[in-house]
Short mmCIF file of C-alpha atoms and ligand atoms in Angstrom, two decimals:
data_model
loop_
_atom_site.label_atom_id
_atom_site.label_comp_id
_atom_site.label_asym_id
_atom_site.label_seq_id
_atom_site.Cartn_x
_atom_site.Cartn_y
_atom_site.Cartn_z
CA UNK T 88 -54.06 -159.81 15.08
CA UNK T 89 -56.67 -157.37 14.00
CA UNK T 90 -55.21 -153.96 13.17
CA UNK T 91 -58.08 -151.56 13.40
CA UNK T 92 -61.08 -152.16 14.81
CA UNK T 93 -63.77 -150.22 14.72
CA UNK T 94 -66.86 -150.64 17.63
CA UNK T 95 -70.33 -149.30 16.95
CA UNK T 96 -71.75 -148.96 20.02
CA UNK T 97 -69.39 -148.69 23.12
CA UNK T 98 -71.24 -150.05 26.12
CA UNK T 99 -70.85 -153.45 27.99
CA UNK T 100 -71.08 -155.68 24.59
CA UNK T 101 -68.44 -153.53 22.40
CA UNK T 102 -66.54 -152.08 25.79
CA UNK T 103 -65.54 -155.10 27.10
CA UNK T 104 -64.71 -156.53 23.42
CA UNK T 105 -62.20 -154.25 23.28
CA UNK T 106 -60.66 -154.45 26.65
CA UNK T 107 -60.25 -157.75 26.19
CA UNK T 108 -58.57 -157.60 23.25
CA UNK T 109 -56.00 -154.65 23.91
CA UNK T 110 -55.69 -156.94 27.14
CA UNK T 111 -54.70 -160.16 25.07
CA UNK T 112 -52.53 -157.79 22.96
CA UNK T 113 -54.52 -158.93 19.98
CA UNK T 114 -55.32 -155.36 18.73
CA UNK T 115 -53.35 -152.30 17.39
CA UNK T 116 -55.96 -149.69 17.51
CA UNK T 117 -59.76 -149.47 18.67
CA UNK T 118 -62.17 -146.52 17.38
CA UNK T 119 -65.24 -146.30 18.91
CA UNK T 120 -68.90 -144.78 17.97
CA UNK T 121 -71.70 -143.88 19.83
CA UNK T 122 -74.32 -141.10 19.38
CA UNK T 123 -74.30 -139.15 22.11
CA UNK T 124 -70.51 -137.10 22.93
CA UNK T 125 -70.91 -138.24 26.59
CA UNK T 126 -70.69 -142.03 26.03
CA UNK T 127 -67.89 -141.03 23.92
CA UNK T 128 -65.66 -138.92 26.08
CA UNK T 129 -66.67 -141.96 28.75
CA UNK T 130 -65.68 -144.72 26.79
CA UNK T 131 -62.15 -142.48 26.25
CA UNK T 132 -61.56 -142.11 29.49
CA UNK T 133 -61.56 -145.55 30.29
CA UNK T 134 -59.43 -146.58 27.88
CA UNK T 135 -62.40 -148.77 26.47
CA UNK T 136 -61.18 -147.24 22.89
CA UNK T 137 -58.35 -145.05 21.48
CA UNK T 138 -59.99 -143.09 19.19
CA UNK T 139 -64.20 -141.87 19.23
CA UNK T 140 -65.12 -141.23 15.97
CA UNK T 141 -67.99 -138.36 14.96
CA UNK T 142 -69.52 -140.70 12.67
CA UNK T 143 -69.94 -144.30 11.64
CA UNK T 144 -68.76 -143.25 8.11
CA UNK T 145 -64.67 -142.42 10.47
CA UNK T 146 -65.33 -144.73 12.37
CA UNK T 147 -65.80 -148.03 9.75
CA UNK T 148 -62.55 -146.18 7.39
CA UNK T 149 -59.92 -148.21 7.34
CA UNK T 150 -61.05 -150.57 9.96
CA UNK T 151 -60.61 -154.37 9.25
CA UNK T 152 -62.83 -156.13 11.63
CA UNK T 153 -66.08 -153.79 12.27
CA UNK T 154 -68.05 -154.99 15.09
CA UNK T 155 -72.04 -154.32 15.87
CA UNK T 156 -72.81 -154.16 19.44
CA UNK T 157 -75.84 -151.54 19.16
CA UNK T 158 -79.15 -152.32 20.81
CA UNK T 159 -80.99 -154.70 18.27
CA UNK T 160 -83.50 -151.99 16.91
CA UNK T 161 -80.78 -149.86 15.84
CA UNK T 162 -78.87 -152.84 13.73
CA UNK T 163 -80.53 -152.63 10.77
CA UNK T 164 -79.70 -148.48 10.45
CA UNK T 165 -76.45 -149.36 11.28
CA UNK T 166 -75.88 -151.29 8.53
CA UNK T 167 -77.36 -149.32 6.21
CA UNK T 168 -74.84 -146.67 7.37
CA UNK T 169 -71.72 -149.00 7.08
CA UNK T 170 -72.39 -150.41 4.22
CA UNK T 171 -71.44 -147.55 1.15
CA UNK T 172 -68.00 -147.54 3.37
CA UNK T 173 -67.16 -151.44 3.05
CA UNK T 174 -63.86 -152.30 1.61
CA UNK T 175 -62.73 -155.60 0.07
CA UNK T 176 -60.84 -156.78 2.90
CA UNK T 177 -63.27 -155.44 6.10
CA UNK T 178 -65.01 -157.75 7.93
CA UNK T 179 -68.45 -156.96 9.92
CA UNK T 180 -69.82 -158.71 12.66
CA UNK T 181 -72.42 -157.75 15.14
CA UNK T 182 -73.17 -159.04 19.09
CA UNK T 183 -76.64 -158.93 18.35
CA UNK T 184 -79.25 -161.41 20.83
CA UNK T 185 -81.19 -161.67 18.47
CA UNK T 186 -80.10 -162.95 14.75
CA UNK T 187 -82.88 -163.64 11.81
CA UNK T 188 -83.58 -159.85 11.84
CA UNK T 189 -79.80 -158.65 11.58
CA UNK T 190 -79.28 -160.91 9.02
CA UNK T 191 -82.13 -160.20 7.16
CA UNK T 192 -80.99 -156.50 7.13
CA UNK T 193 -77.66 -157.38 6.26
CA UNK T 194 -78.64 -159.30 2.98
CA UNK T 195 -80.84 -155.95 2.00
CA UNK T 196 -78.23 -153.65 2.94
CA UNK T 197 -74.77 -155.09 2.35
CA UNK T 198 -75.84 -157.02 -1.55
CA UNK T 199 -73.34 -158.57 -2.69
CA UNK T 200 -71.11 -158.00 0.43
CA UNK T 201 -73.13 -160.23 2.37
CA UNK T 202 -70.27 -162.70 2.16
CA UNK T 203 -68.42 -160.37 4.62
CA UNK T 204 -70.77 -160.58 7.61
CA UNK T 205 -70.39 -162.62 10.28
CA UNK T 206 -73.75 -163.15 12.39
CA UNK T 207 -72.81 -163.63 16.15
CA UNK T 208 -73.87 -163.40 19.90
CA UNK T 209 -71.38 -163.25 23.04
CA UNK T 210 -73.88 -165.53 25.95
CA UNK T 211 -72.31 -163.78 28.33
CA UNK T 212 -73.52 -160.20 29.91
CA UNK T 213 -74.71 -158.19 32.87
CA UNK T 214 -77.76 -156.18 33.48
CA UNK T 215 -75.76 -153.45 33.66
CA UNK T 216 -75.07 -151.86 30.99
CA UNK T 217 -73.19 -148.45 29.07
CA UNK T 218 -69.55 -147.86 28.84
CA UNK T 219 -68.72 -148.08 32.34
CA UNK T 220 -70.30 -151.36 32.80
CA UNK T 221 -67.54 -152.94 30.54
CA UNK T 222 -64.41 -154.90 31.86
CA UNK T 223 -62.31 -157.19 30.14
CA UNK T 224 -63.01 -160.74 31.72
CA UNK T 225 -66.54 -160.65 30.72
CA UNK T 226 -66.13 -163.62 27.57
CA UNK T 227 -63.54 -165.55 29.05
CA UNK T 228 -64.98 -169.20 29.40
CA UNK T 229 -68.53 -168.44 28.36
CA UNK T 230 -70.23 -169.47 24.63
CA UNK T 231 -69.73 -167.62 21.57
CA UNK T 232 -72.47 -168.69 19.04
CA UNK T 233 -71.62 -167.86 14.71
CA UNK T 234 -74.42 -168.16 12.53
CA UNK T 235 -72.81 -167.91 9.08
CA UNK T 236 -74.64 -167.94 6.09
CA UNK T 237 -74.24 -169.93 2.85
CA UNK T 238 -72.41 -166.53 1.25
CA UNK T 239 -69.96 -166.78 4.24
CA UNK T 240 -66.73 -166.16 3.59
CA UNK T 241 -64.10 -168.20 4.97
CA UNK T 242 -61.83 -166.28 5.65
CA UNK T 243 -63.94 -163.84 7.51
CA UNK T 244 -65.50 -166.47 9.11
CA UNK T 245 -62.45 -167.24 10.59
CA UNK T 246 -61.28 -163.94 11.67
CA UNK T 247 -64.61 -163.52 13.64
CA UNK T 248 -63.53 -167.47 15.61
CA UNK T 249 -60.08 -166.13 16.37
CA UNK T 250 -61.10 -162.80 18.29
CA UNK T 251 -63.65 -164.34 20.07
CA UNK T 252 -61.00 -167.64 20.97
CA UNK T 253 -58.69 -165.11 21.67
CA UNK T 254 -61.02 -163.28 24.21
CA UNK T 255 -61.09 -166.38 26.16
CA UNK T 256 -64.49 -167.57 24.38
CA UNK T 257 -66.06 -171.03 23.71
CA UNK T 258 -67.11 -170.63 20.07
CA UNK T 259 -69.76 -172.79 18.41
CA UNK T 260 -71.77 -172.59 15.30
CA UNK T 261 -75.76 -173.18 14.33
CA UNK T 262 -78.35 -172.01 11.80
CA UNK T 263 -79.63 -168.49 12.51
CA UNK T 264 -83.21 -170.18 13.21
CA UNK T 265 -81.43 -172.42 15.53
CA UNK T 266 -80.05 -169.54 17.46
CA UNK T 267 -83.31 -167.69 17.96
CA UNK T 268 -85.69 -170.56 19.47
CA UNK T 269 -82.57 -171.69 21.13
CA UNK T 270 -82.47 -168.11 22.80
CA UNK T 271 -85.77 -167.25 23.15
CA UNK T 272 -86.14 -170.30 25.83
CA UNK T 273 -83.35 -170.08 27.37
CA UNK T 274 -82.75 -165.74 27.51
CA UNK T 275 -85.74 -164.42 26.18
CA UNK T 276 -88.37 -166.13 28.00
CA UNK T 277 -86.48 -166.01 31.59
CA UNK T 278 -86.30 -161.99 31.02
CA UNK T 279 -90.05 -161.25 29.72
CA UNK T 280 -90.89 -163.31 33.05
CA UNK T 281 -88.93 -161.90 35.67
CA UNK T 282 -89.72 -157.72 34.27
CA UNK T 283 -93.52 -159.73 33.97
CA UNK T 284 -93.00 -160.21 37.85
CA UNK T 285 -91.56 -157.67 39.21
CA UNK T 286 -93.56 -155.40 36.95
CA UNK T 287 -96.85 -157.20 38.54
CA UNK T 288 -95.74 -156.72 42.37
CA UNK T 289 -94.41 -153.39 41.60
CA UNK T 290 -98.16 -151.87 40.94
CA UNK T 291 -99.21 -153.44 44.42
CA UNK T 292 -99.81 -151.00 47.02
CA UNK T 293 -97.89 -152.87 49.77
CA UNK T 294 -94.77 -152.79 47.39
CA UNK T 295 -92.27 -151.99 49.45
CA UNK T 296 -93.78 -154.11 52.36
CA UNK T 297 -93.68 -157.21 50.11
CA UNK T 298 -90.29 -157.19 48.77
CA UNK T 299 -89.03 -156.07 52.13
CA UNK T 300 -89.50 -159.48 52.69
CA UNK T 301 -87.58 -160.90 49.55
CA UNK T 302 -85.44 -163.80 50.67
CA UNK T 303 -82.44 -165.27 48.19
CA UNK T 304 -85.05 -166.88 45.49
CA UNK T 305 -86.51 -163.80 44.60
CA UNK T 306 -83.15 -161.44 44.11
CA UNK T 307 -82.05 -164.72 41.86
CA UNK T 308 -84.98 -165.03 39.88
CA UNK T 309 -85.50 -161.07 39.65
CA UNK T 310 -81.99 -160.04 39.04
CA UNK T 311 -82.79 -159.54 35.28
CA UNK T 312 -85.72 -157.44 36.04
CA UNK T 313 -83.21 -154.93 36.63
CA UNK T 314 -81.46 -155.38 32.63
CA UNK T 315 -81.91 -152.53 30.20
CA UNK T 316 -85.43 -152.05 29.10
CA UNK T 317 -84.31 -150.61 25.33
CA UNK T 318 -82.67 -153.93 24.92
CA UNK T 319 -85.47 -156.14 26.20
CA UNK T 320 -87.76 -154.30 24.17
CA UNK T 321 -85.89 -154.29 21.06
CA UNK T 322 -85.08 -158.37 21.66
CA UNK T 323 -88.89 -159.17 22.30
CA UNK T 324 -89.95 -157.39 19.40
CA UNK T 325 -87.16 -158.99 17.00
CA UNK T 326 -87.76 -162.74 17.95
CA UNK T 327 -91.50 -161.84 18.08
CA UNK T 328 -92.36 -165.65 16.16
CA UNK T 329 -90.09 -167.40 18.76
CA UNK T 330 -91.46 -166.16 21.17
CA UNK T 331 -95.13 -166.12 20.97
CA UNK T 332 -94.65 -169.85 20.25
CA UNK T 333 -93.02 -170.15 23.33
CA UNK T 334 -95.15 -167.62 25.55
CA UNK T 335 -98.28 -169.99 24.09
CA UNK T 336 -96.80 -173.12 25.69
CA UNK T 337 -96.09 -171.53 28.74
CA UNK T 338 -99.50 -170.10 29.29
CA UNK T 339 -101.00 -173.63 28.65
CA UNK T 340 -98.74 -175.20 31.30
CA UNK T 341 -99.90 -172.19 33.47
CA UNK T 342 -103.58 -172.82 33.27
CA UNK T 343 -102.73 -176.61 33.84
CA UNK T 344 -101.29 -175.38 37.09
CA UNK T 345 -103.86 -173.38 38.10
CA UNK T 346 -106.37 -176.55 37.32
CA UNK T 347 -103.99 -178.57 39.85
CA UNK T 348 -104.10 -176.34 41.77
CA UNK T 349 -107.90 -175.31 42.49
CA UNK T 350 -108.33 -179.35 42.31
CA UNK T 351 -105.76 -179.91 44.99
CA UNK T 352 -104.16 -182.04 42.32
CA UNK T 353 -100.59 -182.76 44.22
CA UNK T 354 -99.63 -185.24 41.85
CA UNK T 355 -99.62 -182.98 39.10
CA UNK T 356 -97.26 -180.51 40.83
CA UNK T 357 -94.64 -183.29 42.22
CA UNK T 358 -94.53 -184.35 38.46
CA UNK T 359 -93.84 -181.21 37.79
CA UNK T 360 -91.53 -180.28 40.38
CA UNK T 361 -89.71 -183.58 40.14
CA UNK T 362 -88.78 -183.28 36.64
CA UNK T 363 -88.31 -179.62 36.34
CA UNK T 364 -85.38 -180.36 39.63
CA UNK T 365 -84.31 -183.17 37.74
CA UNK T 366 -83.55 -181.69 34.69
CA UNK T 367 -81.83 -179.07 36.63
CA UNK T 368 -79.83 -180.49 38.51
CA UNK T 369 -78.65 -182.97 35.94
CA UNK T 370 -77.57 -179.79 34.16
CA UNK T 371 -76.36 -177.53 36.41
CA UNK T 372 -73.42 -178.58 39.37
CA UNK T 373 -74.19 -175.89 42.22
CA UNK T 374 -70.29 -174.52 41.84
CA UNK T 375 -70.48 -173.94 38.37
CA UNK T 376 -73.66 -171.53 38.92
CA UNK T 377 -71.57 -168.88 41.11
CA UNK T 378 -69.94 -168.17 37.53
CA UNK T 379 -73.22 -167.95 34.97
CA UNK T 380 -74.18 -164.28 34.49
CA UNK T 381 -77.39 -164.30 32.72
CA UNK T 382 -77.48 -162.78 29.86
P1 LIG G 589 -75.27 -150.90 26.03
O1 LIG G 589 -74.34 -151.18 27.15
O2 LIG G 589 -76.50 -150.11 26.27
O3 LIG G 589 -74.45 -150.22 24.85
C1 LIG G 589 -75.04 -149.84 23.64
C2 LIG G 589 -74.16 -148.84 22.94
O4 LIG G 589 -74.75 -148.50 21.68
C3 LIG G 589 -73.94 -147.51 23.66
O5 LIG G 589 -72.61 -147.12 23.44
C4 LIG G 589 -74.89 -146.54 22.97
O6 LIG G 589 -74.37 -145.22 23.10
C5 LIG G 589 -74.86 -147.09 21.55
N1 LIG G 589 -76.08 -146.85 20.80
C6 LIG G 589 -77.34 -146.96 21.24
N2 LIG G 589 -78.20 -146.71 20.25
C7 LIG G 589 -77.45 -146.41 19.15
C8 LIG G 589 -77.75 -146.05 17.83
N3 LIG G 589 -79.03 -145.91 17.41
N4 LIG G 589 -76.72 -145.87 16.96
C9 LIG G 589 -75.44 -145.98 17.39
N5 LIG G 589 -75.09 -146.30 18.64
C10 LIG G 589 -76.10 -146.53 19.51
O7 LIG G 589 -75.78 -152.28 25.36
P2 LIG G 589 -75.06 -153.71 25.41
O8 LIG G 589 -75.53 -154.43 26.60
O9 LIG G 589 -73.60 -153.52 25.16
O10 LIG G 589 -75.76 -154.41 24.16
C11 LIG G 589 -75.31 -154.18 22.84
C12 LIG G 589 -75.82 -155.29 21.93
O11 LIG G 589 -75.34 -156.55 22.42
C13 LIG G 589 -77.34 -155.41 21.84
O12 LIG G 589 -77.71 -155.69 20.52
C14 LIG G 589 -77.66 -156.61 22.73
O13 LIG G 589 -78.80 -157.29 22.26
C15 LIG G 589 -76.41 -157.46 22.59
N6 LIG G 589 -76.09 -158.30 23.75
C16 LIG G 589 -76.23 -157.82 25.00
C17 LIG G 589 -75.93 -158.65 26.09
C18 LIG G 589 -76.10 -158.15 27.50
O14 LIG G 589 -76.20 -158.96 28.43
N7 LIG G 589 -76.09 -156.86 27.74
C19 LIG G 589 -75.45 -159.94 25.87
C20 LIG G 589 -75.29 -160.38 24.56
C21 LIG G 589 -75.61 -159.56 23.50
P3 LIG G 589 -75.25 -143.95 22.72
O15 LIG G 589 -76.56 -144.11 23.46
O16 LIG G 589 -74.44 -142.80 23.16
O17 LIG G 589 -75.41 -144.01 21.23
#
């Protein structure tokens, strides 16, 4: 049972945290910060918090779990504002998508109270996003990863398990580098691709005459065109080496295709196809997808 919590940032990450939790009955009180008085009074009104703090120095007092769910370029400030306020007991976590640069400003900022934070990231989300986005189901059944560090504390380690289990997660554990190629293929990649896209087809004169004609693929594939761009922006730039490693590969395989294709090379495509289906497929039973919300 967590007694206060305190949420930096009170949109779909840290709004539906706490929902979930005051649903579960597994929190006394929630205070809430953002920046701007409007998200506040919003978050209020829908009962995403009980209390909206002015500032992150009221908001962290007397809390004993404090979680991060800011937009990834504002994590490391963040921290640097929590951490003159950290008591013994307080734990900090953050939702971050991203994790080698949180926990690389954690180390700088917290010192020796390092062994208080919890890395983690909810793989579950929407592209929409602010308080009114959040609702209470959004974790149940879907992965929690926890990158703890060496200075990890055990305790707090645990704490951070138990609100995500009781939230209805599925909560695993790898390194922090782990995490970020991990993510970066499988979230990262899928996003810069689809805004890559949609961005392309969007500067085409016929715009509106081409998606007009948008059948089922496209909406799936483009869906997360329509996520927040501060997020994407702030992800891309913070898992920049992942990335770029990635985006290096892919552009290979793309001029490959292109080859096959000015050749009239079928064989290379079926290959292609073939195994890209069967790897699919092998992973992913049709029912099940009607449930996955990209993140
Ligand atoms: P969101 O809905 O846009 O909410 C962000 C919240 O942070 C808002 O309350 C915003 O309110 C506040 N905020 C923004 N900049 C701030 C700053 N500089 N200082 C203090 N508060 C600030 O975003 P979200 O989707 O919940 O994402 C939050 C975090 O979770 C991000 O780090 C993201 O990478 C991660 N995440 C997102 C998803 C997803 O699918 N959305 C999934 C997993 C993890 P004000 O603008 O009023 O300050």
């Amino acid at each position: 049972m967590i007694n206060r919590l305190a949420i930096i940032g009170v949109g779909l990450i840290g709004g539906s945290l706490s929902l979930a939790l005051k649903k579960a009955g597994k929190v006394t009180e929630v205070v809430g910060f953002a920046r701007n008085e409007e998200t506040r009074q919003q978050a209020m009104s829908l009962g995403l918090i009980d209390c909206a703090a002015m500032s992150i120095e009221d908001a962290v007092t007397g809390a004993d779990v404090v979680v991060l769910a800011v937009p990834m370029g504002a994590m490391a400030k963040t921290l640097a504002e929590i951490a003159p306020h950290v008591t013994d007991k307080m734990v900090i976590t953050d939702a971050g998508s991203t994790k080698a640069q949180v926990v690389e400003a954690a180390v700088t900022t917290l010192g020796d109270r390092i062994c208080q934070f919890v890395p983690g990231h909810p793989i579950a989300g929407t592209e929409k996003s602010g308080p009114s986005a959040a609702f209470p189901e959004l974790y149940q059944n879907h992965k929690v990863i926890l990158t703890p560090l060496a200075e990890t504390d055990a305790v707090a380690l645990k704490t951070i398990q138990t609100m995500w289990l009781d939230v209805g997660a599925d909560v695993s554990e790898m390194t922090v580098q782990h995490h970020d190629l991990v993510l970066a293929a499988t979230s990262h990649l899928p996003h810069l691709l689809a805004f890559n896209l949609v961005g392309l087809l969007a500067q085409n004169d016929d715009v509106d005459d081409v998606l007009r004609f948008a059948a089922g693929g496209f909406r799936d594939f483009s869906r997360i065109a329509s996520s927040d761009p501060v997020m994407w922006r702030d992800i891309c730039l913070s898992n920049d080496a992942a990335i770029l490693g990635l985006l290096k590969q892919y552009q290979q395989q793309l001029t490959e295709i292109e080859q096959a294709i000015q050749e009239q090379d079928g064989d290379y495509l079926m290959d292609l196809f073939q195994r890209a289906k069967q790897a699919r497929d092998i992973r992913f039973k049709e029912p099940e997808l009607s449930h996955i919300k990209a993140k």
